[in-house]
mmCIF file of C-alpha atoms in Angstrom:
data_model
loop_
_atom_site.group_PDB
_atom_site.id
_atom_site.type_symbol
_atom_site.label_atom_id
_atom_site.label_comp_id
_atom_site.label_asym_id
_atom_site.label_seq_id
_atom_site.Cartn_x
_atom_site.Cartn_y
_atom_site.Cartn_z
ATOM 1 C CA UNK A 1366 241.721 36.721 118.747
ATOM 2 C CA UNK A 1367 239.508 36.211 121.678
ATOM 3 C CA UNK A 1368 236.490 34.320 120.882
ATOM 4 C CA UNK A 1369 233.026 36.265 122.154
ATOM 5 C CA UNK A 1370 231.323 34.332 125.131
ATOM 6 C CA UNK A 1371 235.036 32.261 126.012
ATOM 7 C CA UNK A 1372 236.425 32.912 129.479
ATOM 8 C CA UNK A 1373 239.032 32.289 131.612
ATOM 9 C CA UNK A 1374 236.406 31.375 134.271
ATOM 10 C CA UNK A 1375 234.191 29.392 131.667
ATOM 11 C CA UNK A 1376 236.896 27.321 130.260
ATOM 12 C CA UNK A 1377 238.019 26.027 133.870
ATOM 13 C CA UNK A 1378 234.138 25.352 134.662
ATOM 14 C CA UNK A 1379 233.797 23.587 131.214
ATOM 15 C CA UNK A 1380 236.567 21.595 132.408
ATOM 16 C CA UNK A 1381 235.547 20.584 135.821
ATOM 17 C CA UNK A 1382 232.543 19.466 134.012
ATOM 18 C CA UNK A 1383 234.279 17.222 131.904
ATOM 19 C CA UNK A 1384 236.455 16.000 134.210
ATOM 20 C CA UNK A 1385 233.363 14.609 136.229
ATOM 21 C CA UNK A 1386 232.029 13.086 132.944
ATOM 22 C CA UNK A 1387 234.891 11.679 132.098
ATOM 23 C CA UNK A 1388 236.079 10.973 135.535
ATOM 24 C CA UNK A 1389 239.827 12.255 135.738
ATOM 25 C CA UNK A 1390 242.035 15.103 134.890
ATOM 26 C CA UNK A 1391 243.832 12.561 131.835
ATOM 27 C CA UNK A 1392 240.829 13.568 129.895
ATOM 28 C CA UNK A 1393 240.590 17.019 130.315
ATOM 29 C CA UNK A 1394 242.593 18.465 127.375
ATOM 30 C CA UNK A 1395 242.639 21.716 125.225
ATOM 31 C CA UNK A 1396 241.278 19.458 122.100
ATOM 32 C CA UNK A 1397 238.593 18.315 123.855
ATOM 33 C CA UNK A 1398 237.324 21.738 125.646
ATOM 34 C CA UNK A 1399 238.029 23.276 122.071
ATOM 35 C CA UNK A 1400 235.261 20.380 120.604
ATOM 36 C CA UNK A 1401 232.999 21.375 123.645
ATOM 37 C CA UNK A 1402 232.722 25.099 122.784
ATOM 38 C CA UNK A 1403 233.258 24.291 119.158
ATOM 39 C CA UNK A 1404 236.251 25.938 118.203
ATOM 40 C CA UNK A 1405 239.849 25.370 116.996
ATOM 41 C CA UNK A 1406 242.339 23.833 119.932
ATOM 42 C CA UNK A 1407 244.191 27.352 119.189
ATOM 43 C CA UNK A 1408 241.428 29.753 120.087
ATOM 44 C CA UNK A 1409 241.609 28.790 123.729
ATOM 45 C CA UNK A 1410 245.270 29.944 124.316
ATOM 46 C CA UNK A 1411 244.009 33.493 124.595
ATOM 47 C CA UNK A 1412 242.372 32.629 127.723
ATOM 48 C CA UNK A 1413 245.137 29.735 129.074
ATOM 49 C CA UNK A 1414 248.508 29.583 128.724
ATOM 50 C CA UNK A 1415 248.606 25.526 128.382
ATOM 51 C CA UNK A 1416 247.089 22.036 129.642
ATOM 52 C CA UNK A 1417 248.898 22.861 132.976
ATOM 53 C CA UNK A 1418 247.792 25.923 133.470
ATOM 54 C CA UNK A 1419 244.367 24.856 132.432
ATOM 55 C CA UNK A 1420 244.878 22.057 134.463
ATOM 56 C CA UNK A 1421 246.103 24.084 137.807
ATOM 57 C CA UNK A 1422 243.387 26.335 137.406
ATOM 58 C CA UNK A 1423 240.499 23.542 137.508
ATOM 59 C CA UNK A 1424 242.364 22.376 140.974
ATOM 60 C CA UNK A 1425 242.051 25.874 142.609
ATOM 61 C CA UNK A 1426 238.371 26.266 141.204
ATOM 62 C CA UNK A 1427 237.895 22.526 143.240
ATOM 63 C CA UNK A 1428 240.575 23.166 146.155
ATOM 64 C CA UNK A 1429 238.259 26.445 146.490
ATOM 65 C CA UNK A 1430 234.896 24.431 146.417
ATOM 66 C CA UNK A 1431 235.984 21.548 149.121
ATOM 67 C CA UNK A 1432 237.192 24.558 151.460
ATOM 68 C CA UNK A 1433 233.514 25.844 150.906
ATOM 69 C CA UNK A 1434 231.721 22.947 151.969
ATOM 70 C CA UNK A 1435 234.194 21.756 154.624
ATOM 71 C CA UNK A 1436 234.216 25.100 156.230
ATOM 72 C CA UNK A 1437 230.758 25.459 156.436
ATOM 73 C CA UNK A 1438 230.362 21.589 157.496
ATOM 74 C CA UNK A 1439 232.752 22.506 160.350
ATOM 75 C CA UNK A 1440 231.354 25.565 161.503
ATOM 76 C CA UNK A 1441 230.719 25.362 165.183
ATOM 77 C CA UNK A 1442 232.041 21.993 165.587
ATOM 78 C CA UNK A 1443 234.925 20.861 168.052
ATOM 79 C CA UNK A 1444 236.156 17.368 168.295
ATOM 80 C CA UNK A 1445 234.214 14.181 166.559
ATOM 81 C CA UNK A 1446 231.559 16.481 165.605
ATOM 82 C CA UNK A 1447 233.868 18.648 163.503
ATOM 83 C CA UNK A 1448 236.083 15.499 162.463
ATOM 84 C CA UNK A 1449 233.268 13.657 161.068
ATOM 85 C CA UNK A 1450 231.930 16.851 159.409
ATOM 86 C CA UNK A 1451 235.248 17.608 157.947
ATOM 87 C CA UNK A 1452 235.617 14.081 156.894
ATOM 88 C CA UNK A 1453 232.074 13.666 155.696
ATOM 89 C CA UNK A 1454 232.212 16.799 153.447
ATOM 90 C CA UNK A 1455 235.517 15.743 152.093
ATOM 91 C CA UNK A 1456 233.994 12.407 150.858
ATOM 92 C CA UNK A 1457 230.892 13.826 149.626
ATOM 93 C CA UNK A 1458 233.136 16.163 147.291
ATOM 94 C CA UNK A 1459 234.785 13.436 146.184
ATOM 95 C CA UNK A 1460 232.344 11.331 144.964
ATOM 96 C CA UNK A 1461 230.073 13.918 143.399
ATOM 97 C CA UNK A 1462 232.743 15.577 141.764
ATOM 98 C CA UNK A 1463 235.260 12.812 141.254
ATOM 99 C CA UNK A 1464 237.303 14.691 138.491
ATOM 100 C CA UNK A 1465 237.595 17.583 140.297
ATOM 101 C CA UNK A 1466 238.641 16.229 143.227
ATOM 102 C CA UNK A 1467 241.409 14.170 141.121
ATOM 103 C CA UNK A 1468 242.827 17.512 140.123
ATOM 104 C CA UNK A 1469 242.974 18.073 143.567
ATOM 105 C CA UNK A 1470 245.545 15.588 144.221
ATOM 106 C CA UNK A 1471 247.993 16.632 141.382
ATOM 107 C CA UNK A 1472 251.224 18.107 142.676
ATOM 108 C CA UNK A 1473 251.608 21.609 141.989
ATOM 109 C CA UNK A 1474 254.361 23.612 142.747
ATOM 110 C CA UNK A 1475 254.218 26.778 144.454
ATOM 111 C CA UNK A 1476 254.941 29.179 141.617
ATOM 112 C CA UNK A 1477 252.335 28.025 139.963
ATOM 113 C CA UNK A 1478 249.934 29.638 142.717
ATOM 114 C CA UNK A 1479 251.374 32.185 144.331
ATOM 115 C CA UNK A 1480 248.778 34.769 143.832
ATOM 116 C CA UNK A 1481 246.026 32.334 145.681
ATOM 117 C CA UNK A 1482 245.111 31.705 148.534
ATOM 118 C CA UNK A 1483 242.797 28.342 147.958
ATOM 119 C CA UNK A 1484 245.574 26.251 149.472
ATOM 120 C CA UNK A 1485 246.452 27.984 152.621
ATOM 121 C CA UNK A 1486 242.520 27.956 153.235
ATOM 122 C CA UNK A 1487 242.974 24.267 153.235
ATOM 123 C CA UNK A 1488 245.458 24.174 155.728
ATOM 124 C CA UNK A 1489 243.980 26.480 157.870
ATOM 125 C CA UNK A 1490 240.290 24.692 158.197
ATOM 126 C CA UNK A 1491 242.590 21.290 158.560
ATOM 127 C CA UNK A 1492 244.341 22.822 162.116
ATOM 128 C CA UNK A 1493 241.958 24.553 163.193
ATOM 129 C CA UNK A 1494 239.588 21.576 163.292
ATOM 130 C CA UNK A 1495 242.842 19.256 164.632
ATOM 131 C CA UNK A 1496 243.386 22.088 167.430
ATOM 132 C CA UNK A 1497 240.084 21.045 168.601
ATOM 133 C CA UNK A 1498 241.916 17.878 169.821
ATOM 134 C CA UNK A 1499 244.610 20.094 171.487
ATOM 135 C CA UNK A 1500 247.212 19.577 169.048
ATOM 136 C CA UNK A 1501 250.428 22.191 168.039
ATOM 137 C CA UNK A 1502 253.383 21.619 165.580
ATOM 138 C CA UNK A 1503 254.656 19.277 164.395
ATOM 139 C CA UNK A 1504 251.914 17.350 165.676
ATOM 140 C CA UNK A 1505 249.271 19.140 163.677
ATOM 141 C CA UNK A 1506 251.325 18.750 160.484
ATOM 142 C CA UNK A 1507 251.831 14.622 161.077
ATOM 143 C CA UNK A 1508 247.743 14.325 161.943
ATOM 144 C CA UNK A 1509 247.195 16.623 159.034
ATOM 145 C CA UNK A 1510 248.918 13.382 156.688
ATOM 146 C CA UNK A 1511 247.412 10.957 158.799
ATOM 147 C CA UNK A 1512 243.945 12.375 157.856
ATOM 148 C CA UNK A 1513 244.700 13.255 154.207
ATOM 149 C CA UNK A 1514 246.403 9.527 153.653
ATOM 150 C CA UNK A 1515 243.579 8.040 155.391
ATOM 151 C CA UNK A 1516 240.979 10.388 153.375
ATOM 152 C CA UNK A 1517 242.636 9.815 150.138
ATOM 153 C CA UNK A 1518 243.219 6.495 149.990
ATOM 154 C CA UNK A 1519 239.752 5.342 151.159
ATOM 155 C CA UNK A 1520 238.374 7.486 148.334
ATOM 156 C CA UNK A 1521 240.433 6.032 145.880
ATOM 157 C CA UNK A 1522 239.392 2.578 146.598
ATOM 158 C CA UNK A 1523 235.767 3.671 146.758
ATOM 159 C CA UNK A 1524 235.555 5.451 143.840
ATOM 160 C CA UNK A 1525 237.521 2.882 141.693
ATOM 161 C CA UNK A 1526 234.902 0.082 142.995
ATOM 162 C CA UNK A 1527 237.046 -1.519 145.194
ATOM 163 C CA UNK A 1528 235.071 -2.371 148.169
ATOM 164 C CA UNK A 1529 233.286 -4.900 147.281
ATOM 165 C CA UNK A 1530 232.642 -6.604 150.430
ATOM 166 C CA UNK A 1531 228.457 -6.709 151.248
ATOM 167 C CA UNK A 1532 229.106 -4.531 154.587
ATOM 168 C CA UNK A 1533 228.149 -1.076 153.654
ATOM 169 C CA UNK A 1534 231.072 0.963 152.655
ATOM 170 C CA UNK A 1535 229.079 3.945 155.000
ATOM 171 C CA UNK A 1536 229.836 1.857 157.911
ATOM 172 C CA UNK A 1537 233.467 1.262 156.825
ATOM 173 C CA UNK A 1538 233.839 5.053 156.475
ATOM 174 C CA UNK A 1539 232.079 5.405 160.027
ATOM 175 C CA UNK A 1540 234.664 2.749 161.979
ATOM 176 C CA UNK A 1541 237.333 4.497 159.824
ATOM 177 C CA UNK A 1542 236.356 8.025 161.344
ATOM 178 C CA UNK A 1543 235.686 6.682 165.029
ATOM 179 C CA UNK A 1544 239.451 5.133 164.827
ATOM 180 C CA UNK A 1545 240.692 8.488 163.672
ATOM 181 C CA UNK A 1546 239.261 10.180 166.385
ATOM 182 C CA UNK A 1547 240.530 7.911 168.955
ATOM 183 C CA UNK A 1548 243.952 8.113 167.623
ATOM 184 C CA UNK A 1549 243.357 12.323 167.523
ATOM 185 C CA UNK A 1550 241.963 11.795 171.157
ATOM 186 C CA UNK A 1551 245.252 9.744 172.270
ATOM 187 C CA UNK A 1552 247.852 11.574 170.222
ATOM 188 C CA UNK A 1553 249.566 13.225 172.705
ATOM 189 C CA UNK A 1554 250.077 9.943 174.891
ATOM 190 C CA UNK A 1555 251.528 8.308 171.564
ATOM 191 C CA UNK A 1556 255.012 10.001 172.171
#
C-alpha cells in the first residue's frame, strides 16, 4: 500500500538530503529513509524498486542540478571566462552538496537511464564550452577527461581535508584552472 504524503520525488529529495548530512551515498539506505519518514523499510518499495534504483535516481536529481547551475554559470561565456565558470560551478556543487555530488560519480549503466536525458545535458554543456577553444572529436572527448579527472580529483582531496598546506586552497583551484586553460589554449599544437 502506498503510504499518503510518500513520493517518488520526495523519497529521492529525502535522500539527497541525507546524503549531504551524512556525506556519501554508503549512507543513504532504504532503512534509514524508512526511519526519516517513519515507516517500515517495506513501505518505500511502492515508490522504488531498490537501493539502486533509489540510488540512480538521487544521481539524476544531482546530475540534473550541476547541469542547472553550470549552464547558467556558462551562459554567454567563451574561453577562460566560460572555463572558470564551468569549473567554478562544478566545485561549488560539490562542496555544498557533497553527497549528491558523490552519487554523481557512481557508475551507472545505460539501461538504467534510458528514458533521461540528465546525462547527455552534461555532455553537451561540457563541448560546447570546450568548442569555445576550437576543439572537435576525439579531441573534445580526451579534454572532456582531462577536465573531469582534474575536477574530480581536486574535489576529492578538498573535500576529504586533504590540503592542508597554509596557501589557500582558492588559489590552488585558480593556478589549477589557469593551467587548464593554457593546455585547452595549446591543445591543438600538442599533436
Amino acid at each position: 500500500m502506498v503510504r499518503a504524503g510518500i513520493t517518488p520525488d520526495l523519497l529521492v529529495r529525502a535522500a539527497a538530503e541525507l546524503a549531504d548530512e551524512a556525506g556519501g551515498i554508503e549512507k543513504v539506505t532504504v532503512s534509514a529513509l524508512a526511519r526519516r519518514f517513519g515507516v517500515k523499510d517495506a513501505s518505500l518499495y511502492s515508490h522504488i524498486k531498490n537501493l539502486r534504483d533509489l540510488r540512480v535516481r538521487l544521481a539524476l536529481l544531482a546530475s540534473h542540478e550541476m547541469n542547472e547551475a553550470i549552464g547558467a554559470a556558462v551562459a554567454g561565456r567563451s574561453g577562460r571566462d566560460a572555463l572558470v565558470a564551468f569549473a567554478d560551478a562544478y566545485r561549488d556543487y560539490a562542496l555544498a552538496h557533497p553527497g549528491r555530488y558523490a552519487a554523481t560519480q557512481q557508475r551507472i549503466e545505460l539501461d538504467e537511464v534510458q528514458e533521461t536525458a540528465v546525462f547527455q545535458r552534461a555532455v553537451e554543456l561540457t563541448y560546447g564550452m570546450l568548442r569555445g577553444y576550437g576543439l572537435g572529436e576525439p579531441d573534445l572527448t580526451d579534454a572532456g577527461r582531462l577536465l573531469r579527472a582534474t575536477f574530480h580529483g581536486f574535489i576529492h582531496i578538498e573535500l576529504s581535508g586533504g590540503f592542508q598546506h597554509t596557501r589557500p586552497v582558492a588559489a590552488s583551484w585558480a593556478r589549477s584552472l589557469d593551467a587548464l586553460h593554457t593546455t585547452l589554449e595549446n591543445w591543438g599544437s600538442q599533436k
